[in-house]
Each structure stands twice: as structure tokens, then as C-alpha cells.
PDB file of C-alpha atoms and ligand atoms in Angstrom:
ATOM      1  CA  UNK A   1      28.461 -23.503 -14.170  1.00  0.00           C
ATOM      2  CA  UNK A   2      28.130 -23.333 -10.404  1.00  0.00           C
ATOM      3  CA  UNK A   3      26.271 -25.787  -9.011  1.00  0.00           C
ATOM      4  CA  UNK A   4      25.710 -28.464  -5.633  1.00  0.00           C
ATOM      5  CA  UNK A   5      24.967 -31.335  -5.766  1.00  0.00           C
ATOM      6  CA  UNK A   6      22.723 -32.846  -2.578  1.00  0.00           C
ATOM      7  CA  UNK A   7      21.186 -35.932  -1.352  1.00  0.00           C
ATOM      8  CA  UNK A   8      21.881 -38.376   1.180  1.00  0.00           C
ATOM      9  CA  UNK A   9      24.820 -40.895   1.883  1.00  0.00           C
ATOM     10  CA  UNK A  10      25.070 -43.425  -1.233  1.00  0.00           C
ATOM     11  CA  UNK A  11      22.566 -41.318  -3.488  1.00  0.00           C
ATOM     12  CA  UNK A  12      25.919 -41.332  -6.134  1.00  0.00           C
ATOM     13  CA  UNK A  13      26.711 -37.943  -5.113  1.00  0.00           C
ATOM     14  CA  UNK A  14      30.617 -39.497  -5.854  1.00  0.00           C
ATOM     15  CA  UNK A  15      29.877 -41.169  -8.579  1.00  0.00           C
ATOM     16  CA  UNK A  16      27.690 -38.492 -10.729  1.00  0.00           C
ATOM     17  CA  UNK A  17      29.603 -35.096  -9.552  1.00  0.00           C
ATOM     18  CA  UNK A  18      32.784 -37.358 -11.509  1.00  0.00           C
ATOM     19  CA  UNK A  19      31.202 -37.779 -14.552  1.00  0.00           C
ATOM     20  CA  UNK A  20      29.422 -34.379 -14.582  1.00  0.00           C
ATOM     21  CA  UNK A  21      32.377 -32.389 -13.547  1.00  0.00           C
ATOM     22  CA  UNK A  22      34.769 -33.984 -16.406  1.00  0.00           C
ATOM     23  CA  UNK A  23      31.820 -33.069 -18.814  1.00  0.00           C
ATOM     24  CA  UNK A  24      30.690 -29.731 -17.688  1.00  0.00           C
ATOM     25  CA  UNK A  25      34.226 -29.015 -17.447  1.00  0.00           C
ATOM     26  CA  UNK A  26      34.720 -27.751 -14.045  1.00  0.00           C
ATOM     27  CA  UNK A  27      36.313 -28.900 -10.954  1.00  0.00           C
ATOM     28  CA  UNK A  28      35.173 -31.152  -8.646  1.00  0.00           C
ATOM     29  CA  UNK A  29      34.942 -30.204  -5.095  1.00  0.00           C
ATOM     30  CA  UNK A  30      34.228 -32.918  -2.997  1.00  0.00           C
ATOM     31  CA  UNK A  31      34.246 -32.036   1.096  1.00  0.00           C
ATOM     32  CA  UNK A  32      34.274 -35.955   2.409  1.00  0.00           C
ATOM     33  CA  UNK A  33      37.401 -36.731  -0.370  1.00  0.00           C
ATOM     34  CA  UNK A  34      38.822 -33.757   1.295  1.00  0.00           C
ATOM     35  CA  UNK A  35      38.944 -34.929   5.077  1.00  0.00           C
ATOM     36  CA  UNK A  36      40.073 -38.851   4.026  1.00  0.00           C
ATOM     37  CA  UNK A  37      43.040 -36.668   2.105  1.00  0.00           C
ATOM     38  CA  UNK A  38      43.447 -34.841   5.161  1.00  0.00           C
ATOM     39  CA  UNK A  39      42.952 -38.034   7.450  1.00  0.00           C
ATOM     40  CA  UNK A  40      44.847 -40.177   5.175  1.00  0.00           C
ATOM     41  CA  UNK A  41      47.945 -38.027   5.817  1.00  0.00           C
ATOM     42  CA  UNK A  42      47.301 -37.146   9.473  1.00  0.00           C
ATOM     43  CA  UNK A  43      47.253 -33.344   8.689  1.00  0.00           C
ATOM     44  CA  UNK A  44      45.780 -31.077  11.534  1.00  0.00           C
ATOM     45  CA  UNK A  45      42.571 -30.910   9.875  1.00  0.00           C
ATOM     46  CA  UNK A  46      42.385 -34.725   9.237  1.00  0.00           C
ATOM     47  CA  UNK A  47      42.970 -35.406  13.142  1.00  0.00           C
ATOM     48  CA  UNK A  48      39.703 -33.259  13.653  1.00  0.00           C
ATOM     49  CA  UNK A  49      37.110 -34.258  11.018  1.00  0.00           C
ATOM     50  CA  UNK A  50      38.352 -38.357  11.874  1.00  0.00           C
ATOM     51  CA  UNK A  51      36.491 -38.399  14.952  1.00  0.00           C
ATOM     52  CA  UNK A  52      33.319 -36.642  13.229  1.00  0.00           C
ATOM     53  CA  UNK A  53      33.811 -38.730  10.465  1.00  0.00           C
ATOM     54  CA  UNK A  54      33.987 -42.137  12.169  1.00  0.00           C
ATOM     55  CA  UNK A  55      30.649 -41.027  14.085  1.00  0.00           C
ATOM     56  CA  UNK A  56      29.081 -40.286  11.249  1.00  0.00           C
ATOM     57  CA  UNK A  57      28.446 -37.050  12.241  1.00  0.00           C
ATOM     58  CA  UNK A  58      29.010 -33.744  10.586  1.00  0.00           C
ATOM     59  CA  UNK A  59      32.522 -31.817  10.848  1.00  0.00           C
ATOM     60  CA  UNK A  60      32.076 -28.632  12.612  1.00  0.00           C
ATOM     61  CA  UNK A  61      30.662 -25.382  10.142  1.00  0.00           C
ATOM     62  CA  UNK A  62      33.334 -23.591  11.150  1.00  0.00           C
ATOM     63  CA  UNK A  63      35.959 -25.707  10.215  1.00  0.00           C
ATOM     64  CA  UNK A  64      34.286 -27.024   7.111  1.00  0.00           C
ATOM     65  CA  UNK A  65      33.605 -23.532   5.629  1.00  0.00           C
ATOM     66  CA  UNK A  66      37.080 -22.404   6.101  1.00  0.00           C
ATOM     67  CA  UNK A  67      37.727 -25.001   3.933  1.00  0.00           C
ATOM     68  CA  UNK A  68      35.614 -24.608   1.125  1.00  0.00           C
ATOM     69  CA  UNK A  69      36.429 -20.805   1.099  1.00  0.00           C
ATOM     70  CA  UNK A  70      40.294 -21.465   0.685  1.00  0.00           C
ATOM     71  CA  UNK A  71      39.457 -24.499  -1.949  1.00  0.00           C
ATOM     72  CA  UNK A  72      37.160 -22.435  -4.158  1.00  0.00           C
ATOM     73  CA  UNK A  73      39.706 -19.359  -3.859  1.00  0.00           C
ATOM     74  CA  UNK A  74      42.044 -21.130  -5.920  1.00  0.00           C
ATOM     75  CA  UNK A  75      42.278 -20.731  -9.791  1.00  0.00           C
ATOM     76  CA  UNK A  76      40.829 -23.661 -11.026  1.00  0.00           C
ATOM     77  CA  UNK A  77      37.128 -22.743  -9.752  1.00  0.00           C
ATOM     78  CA  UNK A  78      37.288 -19.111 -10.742  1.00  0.00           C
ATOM     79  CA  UNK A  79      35.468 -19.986 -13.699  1.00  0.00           C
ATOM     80  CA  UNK A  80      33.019 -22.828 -11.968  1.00  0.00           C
ATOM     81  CA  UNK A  81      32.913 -25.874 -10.167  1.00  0.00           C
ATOM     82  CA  UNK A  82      30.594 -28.846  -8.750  1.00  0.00           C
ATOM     83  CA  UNK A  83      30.145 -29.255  -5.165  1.00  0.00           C
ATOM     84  CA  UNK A  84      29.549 -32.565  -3.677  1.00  0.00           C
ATOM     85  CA  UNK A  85      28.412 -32.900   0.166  1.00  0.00           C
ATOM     86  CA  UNK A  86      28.829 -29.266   0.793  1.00  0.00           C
ATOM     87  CA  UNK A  87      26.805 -27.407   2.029  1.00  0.00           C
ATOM     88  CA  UNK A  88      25.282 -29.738   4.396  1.00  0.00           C
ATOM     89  CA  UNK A  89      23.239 -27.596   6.156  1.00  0.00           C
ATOM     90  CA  UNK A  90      21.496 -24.179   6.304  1.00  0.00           C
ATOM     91  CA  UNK A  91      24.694 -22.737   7.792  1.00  0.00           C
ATOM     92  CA  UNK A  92      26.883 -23.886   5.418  1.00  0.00           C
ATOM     93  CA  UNK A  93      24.688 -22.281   2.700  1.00  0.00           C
ATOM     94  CA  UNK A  94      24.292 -19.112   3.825  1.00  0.00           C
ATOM     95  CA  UNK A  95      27.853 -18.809   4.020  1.00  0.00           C
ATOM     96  CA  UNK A  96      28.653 -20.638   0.455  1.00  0.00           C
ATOM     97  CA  UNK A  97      26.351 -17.744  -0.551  1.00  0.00           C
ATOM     98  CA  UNK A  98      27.813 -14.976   1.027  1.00  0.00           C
ATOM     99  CA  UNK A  99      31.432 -16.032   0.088  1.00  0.00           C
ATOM    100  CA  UNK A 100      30.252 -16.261  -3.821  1.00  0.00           C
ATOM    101  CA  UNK A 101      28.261 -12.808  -3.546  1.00  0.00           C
ATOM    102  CA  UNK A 102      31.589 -11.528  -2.431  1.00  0.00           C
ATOM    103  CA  UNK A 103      33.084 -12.806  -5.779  1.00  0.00           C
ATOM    104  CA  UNK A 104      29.737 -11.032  -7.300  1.00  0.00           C
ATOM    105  CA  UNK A 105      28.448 -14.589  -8.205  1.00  0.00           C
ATOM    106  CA  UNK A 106      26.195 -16.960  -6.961  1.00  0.00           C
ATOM    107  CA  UNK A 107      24.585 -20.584  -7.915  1.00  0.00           C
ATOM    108  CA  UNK A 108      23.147 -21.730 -11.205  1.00  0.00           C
ATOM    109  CA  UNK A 109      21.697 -25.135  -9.559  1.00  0.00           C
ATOM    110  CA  UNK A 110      20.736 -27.227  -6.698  1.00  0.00           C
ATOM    111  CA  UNK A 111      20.884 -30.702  -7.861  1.00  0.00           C
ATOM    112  CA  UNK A 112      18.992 -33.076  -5.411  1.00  0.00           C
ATOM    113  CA  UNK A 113      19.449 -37.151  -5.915  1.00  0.00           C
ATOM    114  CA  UNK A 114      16.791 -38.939  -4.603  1.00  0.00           C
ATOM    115  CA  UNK A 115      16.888 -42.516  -3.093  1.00  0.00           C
ATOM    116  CA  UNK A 116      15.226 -44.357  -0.675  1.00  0.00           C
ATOM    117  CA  UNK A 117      16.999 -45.568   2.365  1.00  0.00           C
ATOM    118  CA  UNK A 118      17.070 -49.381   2.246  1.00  0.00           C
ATOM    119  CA  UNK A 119      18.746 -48.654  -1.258  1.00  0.00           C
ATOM    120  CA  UNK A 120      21.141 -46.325   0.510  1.00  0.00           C
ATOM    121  CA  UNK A 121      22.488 -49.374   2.919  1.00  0.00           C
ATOM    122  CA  UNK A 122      22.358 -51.783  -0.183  1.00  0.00           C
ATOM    123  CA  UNK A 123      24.858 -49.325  -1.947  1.00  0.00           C
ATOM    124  CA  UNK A 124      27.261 -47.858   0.800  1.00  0.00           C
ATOM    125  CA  UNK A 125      27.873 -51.687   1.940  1.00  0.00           C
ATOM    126  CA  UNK A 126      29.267 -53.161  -1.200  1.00  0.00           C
ATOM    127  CA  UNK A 127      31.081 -49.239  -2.109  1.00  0.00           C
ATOM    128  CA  UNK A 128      34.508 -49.750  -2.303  1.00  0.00           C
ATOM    129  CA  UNK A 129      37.170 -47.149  -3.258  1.00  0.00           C
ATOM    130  CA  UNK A 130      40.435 -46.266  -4.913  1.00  0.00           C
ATOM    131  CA  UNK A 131      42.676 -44.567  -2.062  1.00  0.00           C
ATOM    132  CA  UNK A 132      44.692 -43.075  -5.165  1.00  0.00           C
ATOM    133  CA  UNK A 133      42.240 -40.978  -7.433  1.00  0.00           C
ATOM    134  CA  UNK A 134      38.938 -41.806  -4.927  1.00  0.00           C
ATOM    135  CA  UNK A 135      37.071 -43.246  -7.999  1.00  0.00           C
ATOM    136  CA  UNK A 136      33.939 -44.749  -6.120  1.00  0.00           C
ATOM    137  CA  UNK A 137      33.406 -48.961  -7.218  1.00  0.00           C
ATOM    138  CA  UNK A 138      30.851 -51.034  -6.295  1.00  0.00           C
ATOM    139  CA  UNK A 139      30.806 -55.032  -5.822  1.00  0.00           C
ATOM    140  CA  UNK A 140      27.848 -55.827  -7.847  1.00  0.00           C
ATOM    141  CA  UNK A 141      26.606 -52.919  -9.323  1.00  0.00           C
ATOM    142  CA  UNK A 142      30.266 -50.947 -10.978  1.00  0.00           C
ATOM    143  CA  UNK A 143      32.735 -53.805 -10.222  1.00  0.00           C
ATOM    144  CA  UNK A 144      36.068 -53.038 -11.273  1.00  0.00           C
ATOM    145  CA  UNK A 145      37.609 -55.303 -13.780  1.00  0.00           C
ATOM    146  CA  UNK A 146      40.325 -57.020 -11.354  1.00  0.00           C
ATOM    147  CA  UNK A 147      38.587 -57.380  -8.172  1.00  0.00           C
ATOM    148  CA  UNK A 148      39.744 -55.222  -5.525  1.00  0.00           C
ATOM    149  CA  UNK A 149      42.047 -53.026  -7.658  1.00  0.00           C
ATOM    150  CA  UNK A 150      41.552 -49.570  -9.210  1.00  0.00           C
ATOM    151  CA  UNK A 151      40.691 -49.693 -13.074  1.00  0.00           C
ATOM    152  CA  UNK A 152      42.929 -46.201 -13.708  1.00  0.00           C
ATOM    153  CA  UNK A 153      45.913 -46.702 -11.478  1.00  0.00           C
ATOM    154  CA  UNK A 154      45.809 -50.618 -10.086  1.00  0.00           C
ATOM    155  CA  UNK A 155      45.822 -49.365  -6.200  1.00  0.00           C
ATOM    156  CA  UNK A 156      44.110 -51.662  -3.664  1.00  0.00           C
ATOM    157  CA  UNK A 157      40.510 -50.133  -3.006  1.00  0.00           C
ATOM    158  CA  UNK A 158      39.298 -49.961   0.616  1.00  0.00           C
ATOM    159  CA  UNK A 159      36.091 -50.158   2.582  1.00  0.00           C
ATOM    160  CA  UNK A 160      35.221 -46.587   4.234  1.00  0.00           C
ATOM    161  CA  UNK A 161      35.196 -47.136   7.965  1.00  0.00           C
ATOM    162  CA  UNK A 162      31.996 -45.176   7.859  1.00  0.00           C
ATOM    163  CA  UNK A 163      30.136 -47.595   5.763  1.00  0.00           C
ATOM    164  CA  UNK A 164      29.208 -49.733   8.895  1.00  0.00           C
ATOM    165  CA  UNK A 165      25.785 -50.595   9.014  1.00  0.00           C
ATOM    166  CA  UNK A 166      25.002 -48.454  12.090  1.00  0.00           C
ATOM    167  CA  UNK A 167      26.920 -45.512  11.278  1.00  0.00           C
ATOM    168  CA  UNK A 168      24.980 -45.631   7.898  1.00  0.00           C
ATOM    169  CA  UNK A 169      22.202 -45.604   9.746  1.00  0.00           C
ATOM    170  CA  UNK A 170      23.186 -42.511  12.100  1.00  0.00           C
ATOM    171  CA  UNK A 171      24.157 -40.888   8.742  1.00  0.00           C
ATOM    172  CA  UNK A 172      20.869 -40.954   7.441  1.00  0.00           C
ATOM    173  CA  UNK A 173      19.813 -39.610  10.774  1.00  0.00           C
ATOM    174  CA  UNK A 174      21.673 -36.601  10.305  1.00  0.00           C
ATOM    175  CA  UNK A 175      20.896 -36.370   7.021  1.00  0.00           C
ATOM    176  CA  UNK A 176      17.037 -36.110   7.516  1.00  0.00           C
ATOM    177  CA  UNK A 177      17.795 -33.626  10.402  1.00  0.00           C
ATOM    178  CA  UNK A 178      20.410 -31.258   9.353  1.00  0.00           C
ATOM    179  CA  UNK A 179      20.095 -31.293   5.417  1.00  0.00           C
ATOM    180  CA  UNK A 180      17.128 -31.912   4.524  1.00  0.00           C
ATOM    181  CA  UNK A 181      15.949 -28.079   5.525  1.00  0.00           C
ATOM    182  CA  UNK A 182      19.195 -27.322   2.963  1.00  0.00           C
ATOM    183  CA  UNK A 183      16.880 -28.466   0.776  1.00  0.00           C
ATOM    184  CA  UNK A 184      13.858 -26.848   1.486  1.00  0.00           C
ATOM    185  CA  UNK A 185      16.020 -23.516   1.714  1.00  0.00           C
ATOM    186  CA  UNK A 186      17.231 -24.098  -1.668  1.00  0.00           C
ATOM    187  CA  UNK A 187      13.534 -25.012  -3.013  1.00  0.00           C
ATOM    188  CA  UNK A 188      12.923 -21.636  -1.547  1.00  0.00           C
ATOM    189  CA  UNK A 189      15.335 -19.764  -3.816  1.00  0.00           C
ATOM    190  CA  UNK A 190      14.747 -21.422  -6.636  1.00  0.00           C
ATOM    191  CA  UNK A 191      18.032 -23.172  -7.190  1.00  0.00           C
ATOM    192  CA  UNK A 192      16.424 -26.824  -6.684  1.00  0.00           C
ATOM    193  CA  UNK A 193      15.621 -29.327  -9.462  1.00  0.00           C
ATOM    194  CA  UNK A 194      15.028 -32.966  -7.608  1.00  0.00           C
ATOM    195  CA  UNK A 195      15.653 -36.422  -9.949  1.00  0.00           C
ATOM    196  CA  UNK A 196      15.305 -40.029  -8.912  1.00  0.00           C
ATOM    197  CA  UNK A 197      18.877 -41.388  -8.427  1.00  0.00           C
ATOM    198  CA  UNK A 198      17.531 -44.835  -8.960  1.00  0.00           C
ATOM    199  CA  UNK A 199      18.818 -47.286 -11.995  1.00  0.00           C
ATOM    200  CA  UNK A 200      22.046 -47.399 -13.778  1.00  0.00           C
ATOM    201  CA  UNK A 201      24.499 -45.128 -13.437  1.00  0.00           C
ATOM    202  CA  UNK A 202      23.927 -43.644 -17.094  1.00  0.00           C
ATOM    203  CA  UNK A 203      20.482 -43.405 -16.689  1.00  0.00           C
ATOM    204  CA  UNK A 204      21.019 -41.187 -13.405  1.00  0.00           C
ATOM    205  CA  UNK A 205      23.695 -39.103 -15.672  1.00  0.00           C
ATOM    206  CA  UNK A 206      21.088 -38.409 -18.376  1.00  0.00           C
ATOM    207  CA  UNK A 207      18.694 -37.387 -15.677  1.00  0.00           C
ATOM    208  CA  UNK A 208      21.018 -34.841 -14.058  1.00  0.00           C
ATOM    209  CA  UNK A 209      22.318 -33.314 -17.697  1.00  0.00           C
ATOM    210  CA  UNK A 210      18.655 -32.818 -18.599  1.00  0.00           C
ATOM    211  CA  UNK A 211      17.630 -30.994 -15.562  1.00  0.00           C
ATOM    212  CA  UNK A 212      20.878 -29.156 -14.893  1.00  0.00           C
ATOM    213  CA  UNK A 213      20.304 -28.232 -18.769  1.00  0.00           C
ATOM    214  CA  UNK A 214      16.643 -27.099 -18.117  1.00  0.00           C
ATOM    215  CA  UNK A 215      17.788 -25.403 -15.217  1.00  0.00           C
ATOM    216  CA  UNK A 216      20.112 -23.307 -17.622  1.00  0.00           C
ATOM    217  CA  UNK A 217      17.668 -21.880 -20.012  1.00  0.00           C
ATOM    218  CA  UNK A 218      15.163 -21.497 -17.626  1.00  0.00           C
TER     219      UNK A 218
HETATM  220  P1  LIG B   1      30.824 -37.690   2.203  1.00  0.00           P
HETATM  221  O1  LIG B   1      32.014 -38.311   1.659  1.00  0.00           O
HETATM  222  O2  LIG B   1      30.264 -36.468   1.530  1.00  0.00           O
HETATM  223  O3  LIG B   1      29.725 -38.820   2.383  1.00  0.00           O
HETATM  224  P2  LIG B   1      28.139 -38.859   2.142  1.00  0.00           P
HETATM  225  O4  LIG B   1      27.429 -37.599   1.873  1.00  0.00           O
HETATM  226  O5  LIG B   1      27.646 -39.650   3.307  1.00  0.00           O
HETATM  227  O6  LIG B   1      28.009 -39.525   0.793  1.00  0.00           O
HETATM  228  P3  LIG B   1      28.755 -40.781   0.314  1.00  0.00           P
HETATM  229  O7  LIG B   1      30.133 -40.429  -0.144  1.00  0.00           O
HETATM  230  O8  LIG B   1      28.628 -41.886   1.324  1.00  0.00           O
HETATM  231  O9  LIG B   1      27.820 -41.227  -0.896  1.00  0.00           O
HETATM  232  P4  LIG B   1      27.635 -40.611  -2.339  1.00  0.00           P
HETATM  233  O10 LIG B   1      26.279 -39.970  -2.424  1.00  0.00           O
HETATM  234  O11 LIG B   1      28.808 -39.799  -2.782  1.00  0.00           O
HETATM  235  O12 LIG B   1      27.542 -41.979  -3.145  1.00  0.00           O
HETATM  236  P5  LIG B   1      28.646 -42.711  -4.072  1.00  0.00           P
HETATM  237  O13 LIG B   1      28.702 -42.030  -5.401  1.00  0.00           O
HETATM  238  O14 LIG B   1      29.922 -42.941  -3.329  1.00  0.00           O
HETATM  239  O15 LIG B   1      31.052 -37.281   3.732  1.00  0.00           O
HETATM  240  C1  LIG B   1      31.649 -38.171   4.639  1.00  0.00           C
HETATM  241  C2  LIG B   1      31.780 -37.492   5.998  1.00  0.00           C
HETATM  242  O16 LIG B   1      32.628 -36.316   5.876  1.00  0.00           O
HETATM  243  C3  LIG B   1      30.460 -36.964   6.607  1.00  0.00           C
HETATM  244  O17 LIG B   1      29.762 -37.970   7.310  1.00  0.00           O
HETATM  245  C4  LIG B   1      30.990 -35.848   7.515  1.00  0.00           C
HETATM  246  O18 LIG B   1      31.546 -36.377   8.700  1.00  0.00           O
HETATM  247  C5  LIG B   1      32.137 -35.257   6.693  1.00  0.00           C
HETATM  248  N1  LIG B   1      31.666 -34.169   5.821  1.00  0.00           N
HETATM  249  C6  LIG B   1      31.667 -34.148   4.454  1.00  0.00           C
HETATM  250  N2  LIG B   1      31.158 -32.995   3.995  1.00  0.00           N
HETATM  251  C7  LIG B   1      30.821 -32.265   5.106  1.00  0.00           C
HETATM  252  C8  LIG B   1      30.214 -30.990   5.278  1.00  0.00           C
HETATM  253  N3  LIG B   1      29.846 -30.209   4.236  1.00  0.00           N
HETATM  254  N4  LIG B   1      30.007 -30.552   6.548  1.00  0.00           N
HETATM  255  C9  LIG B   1      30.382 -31.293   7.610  1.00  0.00           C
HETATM  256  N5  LIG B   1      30.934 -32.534   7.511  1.00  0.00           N
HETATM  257  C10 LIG B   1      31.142 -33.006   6.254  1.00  0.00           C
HETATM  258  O19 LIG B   1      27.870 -44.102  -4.290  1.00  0.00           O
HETATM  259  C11 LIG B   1      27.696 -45.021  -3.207  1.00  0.00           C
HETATM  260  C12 LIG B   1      27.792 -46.463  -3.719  1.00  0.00           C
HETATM  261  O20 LIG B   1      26.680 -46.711  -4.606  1.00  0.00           O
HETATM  262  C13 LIG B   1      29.054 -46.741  -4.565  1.00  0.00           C
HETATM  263  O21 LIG B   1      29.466 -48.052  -4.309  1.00  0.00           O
HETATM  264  C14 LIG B   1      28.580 -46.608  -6.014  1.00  0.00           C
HETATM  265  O22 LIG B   1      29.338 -47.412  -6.901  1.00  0.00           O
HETATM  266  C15 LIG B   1      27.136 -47.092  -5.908  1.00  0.00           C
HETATM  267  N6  LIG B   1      26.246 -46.424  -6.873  1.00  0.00           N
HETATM  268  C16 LIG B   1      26.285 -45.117  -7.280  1.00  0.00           C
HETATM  269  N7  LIG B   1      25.290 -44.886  -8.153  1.00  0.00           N
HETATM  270  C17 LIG B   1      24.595 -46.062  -8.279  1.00  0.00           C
HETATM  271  C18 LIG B   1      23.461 -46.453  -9.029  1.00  0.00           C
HETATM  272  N8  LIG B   1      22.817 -45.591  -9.841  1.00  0.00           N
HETATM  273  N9  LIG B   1      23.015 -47.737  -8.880  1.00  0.00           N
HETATM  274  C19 LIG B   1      23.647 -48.631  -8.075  1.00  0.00           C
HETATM  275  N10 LIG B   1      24.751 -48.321  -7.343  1.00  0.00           N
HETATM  276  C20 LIG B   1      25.212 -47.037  -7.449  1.00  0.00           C
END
């Protein structure tokens, strides 16, 4: 299984491409937990995406396709994976397809969560995360047993610096300007199947399984 999964800041991108990765068995590749590893350890590539990042703007294509290529080179995504936040744009996605039709492969499915914006700003302010294993909480909705530690290893979770109202805001911005033809483009090929990211977590998860498994025998 090869397959993206899109939709704007909070839709539970994070949270889903977890779950669905462990059960379809495939890696996750997620291009935001990338840069905060990168950032995190003040690598050459974190000092560049941090001041995208903090903006809320998008890391430079060529920069961010670089490193996709060399993270889906490696041997644990020979045999699939599930992208999260990548691509982000038209760019990105002609070159995601070029570099798999290299490998004489290409996408099974386009997975878009859908979520309405005031939702979005409910969800991103109360997200908090594990800096550890970047399991995604959330203070009312997927608290974590102790309060402000990490369920699987006990780490102190943090507040993204990008979860600021306003850069939410510019985020979503961006979003409707540079990803939102992604969409479209993938509607075009026929990768897309859209569900409503909206209700419990599990309910979200058996929306995605259905239509990534209608998407399969179609
Ligand atoms: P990235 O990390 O990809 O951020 P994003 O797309 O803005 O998405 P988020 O991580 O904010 O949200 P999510 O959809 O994963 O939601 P989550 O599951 O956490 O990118 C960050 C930055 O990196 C970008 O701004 C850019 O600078 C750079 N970047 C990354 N990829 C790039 C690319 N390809 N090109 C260029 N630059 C790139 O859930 C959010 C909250 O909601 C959590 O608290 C969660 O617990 C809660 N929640 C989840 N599901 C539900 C539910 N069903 N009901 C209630 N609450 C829920």
C-alpha cells in the first residue's frame, strides 16, 4: 500500500496516519515530525525549515523533496508506506510521482480528511505532544492518563510553537492556497477518496479503512 494522506492543519493527519500505518503495516512518513527531529537537534536541515516552520509557511520544494526521496529510498518503504503532509503542493506531487515511476510504482490512494476550520483552531490549541515517539495528545478530546506526560514512554509533552492562534490561522491560509489544487490534481487522477474527519477518533479510523479498502478493489 502506497498511499497520502491530505487535509489541512489539525484534520488528524498525525493521529490517523499512526493508527493506519501500524495496521496496514507500513511505515509512516511524516514530513513536519521530520523537521522538529531535525530542529530538535539543530541539524543543517532543522536550522532551515525552523524559520518556515515558525511562520507557518511551507519549507522550500526543493529542500523538502530531497528529503522525501532519501527517506523513501531506504528499506523499510520498499514495500509501502503512508505519507502524512507530503506532498503539499502540485510540485511536490509531480515529483513524488516521478521519483515512484522511477521505482516502476506509483500511488494506490489519496486520502483527504475533511474539517472545517473553527474545528481546526479548537484542535491544534489544546494538541499537545510527546517529544520522544511524537504520539499526538489532546487536552480534552485524547488526554493522556497523567497529565502532561507521554502514555508509552512518560516524557513531558510540549505545545508546538506553531499552534499559535495566528500562525494557525496563516496555516490555513496556505493551506487553501497551495494544497488545496494538490487536491484537485489528485481528484484528477483518480487517486482521491474524501471522508469527514469529524467525531471520535475511531469513528474517523473506520472511515479511512473503508474507503482506503474501497479504493483497493476498485
Ligand atoms: P505538519 O506537521 O505536517 O503540520 P500540519 O499539516 O499543519 O498538520 P498538523 O500536524 O498540525 O495536524 P494533523 O492533521 O497531523 O493533526 P493531528 O493528528 O496532530 O507540518 C508542520 C510544518 O512543517 C508546516 O507548516 C511546514 O512548515 C513544514 N512542512 C511539513 N511538511 C511539508 C511539506 N511537504 N512541504 C513543505 N513544508 C512542510 O491532530 C491535531 C489535534 O487534534 C491533536 O491534538 C489531536 O489529538 C486532535 N484530534 C485528532 N483527531 C481528532 C478527532 N477526530 N476529534 C477531536 N480531536 C482530534
Amino acid at each position: 500500500m502506497r498511499a497520502v494522506l491530505v487535509g489541512p492543519p489539525g484534520a488528524g493527519k498525525g493521529t490517523q496516519a499512526q493508527i493506519l500505518a501500524t495496521e496496514l503495516k507500513v511505515p509512516k512518513v511524516s514530513t513536519g515530525d521530520i523537521f522538529r527531529f531535525n530542529v530538535s537537534k539543530g541539524t543543517e536541515l532543522g536550522l532551515r525549515a525552523k524559520e518556515y516552520m515558525d511562520r507557518g509557511d511551507l519549507v522550500p520544494d526543493q529542500v523538502t523533496n530531497a528529503m522525501v526521496k532519501d527517506r523513501l529510498s531506504q528499506d523499510d518503504a520498499a514495500g509501502g508506506f503512508l505519507l502524512d503532509g507530503f506532498p503539499r503542493n502540485v510540485n511536490q506531487a509531480e515529483t513524488l510521482k516521478s521519483m515512484l515511476s522511477d521505482l516502476g510504482t506509483g500511488l494506490d490512494v489519496v486520502l483527504e480528511l475533511q474539517v472545517d476550520e473553527e474545528e481546526v483552531v479548537r484542535r491544534l490549541s489544546g494538541r499537545r505532544s510527546c517529544p520522544e515517539c511524537g504520539r499526538v495528545y489532546h487536552v480534552e478530546h485524547d488526554a493522556p492518563r497523567v497529565a502532561g506526560r507521554c502514555d508509552d514512554d512518560g516524557a513531558e509533552l510540549y505545545q508546538r510553537e506553531d499552534d499559535r492562534e495566528e500562525t494557525i490561522r496563516h496555516r490555513l491560509k496556505v493551506y487553501r492556497e497551495q494544497t488545496v489544487p494538490l487536491v484537485e490534481f489528485y481528484e484528477r487522477e483518480g487517486l482521491l477518496v474524501g471522508i469527514s474527519a469529524t467525531g471520535p477518533v475511531d469513528e474517523v479510523t473506520a472511515r479511512a479503512k473503508a474507503a482506503i479498502a474501497e479504493k483497493k478493489v476498485s
